[in-house]
mmCIF file with all atom_site columns, C-alpha atoms in Angstrom:
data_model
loop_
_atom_site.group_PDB
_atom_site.id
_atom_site.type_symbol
_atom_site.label_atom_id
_atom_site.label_alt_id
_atom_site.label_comp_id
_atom_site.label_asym_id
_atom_site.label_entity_id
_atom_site.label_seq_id
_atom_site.pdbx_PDB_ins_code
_atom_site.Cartn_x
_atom_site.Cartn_y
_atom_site.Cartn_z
_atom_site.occupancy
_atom_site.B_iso_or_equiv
_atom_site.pdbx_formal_charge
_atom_site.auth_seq_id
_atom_site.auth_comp_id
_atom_site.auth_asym_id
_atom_site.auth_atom_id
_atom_site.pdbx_PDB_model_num
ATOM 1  C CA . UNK A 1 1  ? -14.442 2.495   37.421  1.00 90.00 ? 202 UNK A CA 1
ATOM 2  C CA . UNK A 1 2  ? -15.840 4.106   34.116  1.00 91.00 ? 203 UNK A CA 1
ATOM 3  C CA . UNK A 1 3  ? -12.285 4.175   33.189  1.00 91.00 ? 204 UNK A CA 1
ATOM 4  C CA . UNK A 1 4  ? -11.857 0.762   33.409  1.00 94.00 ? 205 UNK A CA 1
ATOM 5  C CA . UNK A 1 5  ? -14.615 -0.433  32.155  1.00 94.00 ? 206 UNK A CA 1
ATOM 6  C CA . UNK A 1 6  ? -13.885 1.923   28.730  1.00 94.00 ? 207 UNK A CA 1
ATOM 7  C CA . UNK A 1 7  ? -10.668 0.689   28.687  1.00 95.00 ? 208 UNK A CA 1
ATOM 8  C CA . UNK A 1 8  ? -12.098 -2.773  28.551  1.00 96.00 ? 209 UNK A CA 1
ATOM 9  C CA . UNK A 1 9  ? -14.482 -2.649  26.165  1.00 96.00 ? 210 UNK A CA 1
ATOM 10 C CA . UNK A 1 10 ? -11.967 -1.013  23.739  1.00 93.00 ? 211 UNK A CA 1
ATOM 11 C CA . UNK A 1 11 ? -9.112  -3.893  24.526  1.00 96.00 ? 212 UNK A CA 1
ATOM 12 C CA . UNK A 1 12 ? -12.394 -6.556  23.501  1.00 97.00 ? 213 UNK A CA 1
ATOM 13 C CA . UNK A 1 13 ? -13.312 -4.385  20.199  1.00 94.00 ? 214 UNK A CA 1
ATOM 14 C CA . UNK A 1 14 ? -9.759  -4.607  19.171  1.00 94.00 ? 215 UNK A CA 1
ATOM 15 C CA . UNK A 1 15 ? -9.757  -7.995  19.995  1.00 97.00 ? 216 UNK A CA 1
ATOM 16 C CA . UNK A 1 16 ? -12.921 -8.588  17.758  1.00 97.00 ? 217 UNK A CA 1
ATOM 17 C CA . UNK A 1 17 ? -11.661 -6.223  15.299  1.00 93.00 ? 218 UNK A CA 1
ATOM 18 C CA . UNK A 1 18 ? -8.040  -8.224  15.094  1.00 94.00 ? 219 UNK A CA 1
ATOM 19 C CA . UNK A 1 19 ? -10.176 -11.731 14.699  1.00 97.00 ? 220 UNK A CA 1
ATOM 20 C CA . UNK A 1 20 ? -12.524 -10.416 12.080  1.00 95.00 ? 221 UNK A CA 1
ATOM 21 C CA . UNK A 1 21 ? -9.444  -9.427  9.997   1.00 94.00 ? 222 UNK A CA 1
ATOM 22 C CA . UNK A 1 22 ? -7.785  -12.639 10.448  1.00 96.00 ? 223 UNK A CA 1
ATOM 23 C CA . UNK A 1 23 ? -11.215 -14.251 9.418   1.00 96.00 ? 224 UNK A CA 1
ATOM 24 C CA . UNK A 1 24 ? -11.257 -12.171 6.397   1.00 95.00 ? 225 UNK A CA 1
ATOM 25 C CA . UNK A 1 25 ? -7.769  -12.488 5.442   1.00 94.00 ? 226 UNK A CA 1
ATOM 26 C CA . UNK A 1 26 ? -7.829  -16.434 5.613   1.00 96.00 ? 227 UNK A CA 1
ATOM 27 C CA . UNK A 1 27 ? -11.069 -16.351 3.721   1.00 96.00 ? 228 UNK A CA 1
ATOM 28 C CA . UNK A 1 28 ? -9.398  -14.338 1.169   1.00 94.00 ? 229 UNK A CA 1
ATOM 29 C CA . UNK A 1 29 ? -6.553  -16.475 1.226   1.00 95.00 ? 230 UNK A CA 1
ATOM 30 C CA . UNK A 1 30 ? -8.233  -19.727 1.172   1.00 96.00 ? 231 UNK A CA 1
ATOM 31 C CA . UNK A 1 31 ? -10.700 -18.997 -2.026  1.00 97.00 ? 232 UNK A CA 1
ATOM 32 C CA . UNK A 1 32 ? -7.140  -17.308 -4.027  1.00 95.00 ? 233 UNK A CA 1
ATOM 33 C CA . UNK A 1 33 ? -5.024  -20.471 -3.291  1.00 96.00 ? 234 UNK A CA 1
ATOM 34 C CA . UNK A 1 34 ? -4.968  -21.757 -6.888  1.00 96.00 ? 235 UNK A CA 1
ATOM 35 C CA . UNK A 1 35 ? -4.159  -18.558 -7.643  1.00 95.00 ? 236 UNK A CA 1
ATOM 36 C CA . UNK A 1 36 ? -1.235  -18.589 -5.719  1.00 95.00 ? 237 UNK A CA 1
ATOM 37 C CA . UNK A 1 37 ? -0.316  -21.699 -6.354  1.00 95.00 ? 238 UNK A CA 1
ATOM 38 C CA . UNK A 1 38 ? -0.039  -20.569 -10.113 1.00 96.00 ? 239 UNK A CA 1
ATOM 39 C CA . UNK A 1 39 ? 1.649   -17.757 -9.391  1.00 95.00 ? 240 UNK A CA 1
ATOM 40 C CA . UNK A 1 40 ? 4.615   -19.696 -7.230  1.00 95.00 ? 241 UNK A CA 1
ATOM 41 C CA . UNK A 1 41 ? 4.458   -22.160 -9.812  1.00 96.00 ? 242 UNK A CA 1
ATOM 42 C CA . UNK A 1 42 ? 5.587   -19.549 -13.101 1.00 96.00 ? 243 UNK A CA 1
ATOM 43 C CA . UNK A 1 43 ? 8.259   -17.949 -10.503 1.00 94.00 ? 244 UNK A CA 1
ATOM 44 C CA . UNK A 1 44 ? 6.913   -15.501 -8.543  1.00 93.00 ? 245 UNK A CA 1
ATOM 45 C CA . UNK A 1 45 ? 8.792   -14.954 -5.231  1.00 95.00 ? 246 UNK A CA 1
ATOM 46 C CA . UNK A 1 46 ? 7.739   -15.693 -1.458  1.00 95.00 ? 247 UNK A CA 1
ATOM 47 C CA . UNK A 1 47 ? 7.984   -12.008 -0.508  1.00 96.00 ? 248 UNK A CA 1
ATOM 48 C CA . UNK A 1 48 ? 6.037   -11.167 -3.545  1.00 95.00 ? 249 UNK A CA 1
ATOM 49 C CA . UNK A 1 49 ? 2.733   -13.256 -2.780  1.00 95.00 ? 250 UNK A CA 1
ATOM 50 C CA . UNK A 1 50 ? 3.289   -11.737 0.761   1.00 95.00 ? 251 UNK A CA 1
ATOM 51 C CA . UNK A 1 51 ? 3.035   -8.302  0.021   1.00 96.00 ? 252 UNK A CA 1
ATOM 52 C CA . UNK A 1 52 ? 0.091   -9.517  -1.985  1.00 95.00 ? 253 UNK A CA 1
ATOM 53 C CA . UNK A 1 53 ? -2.061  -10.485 1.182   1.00 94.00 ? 254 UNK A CA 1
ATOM 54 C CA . UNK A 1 54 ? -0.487  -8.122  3.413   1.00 95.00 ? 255 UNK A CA 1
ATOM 55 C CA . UNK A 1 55 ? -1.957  -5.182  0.977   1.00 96.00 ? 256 UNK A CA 1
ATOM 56 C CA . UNK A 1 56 ? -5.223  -6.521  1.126   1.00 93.00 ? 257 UNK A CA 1
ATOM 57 C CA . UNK A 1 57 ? -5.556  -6.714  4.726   1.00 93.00 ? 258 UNK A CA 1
ATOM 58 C CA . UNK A 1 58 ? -4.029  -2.935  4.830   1.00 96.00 ? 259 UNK A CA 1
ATOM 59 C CA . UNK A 1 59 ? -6.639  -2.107  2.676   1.00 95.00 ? 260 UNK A CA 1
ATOM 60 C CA . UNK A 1 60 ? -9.287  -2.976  4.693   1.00 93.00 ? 261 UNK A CA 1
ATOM 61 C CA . UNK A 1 61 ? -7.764  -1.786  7.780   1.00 93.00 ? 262 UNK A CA 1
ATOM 62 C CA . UNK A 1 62 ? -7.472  2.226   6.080   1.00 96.00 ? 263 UNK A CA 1
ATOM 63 C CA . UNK A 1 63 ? -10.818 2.064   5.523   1.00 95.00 ? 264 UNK A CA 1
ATOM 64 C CA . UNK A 1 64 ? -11.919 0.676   8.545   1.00 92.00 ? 265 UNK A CA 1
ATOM 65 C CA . UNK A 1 65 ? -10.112 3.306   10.513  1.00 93.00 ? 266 UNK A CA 1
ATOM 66 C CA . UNK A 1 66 ? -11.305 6.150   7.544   1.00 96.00 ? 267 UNK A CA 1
ATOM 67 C CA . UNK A 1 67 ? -14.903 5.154   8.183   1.00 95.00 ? 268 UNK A CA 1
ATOM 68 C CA . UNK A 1 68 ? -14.887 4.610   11.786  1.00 91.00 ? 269 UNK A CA 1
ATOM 69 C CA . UNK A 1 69 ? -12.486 7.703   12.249  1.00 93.00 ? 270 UNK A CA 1
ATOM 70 C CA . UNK A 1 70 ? -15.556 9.725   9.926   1.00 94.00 ? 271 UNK A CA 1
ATOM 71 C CA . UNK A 1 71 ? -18.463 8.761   12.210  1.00 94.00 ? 272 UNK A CA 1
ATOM 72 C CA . UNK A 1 72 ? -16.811 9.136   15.617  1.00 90.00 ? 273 UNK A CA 1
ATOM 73 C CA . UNK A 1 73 ? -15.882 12.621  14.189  1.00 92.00 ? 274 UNK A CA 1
ATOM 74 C CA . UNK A 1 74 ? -19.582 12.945  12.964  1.00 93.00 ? 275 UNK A CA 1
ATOM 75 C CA . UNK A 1 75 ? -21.483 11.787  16.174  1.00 91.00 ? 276 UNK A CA 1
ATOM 76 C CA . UNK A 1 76 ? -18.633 13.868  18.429  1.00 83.00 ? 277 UNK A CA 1
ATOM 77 C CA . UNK A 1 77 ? -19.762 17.138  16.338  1.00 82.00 ? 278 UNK A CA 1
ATOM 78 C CA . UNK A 1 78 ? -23.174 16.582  16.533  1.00 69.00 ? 279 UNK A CA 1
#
């Protein structure tokens, strides 16, 4: 039952985790759309303004995971 019950509350931080991103991300998106707009505009390509956003969000996931990787390994040493 504990089993479960960790299993579950790890699928529902993902979940939050995966939502928060996607808030971010749109947010992100959203306030640079002139910005991209501009940037389509002169010539830039699709994959281009892509790769763009999709570093951005990578970004934040590394150092998610390299803070939340630093505490667990903090609070399972202590």
């Amino acid at each position: 039952m504990i089993a479960r019950l960790t299993t579950l509350f790890g699928a529902l931080a993902l979940l939050l985790a995966a939502i928060g991103l996607y808030g971010v991300t749109a947010y992100t998106v959203a306030r640079r759309t002139p910005e991209i707009g501009l940037r389509m505009a002169v010539g830039a390509e699709r994959v281009s303004v892509v790769t763009m956003v999709m570093r951005g969000a990578i970004i934040q996931i590394a150092l998610g995971l390299a803070i939340g990787i630093a505490i667990s390994l903090s609070v399972y040493v202590s």
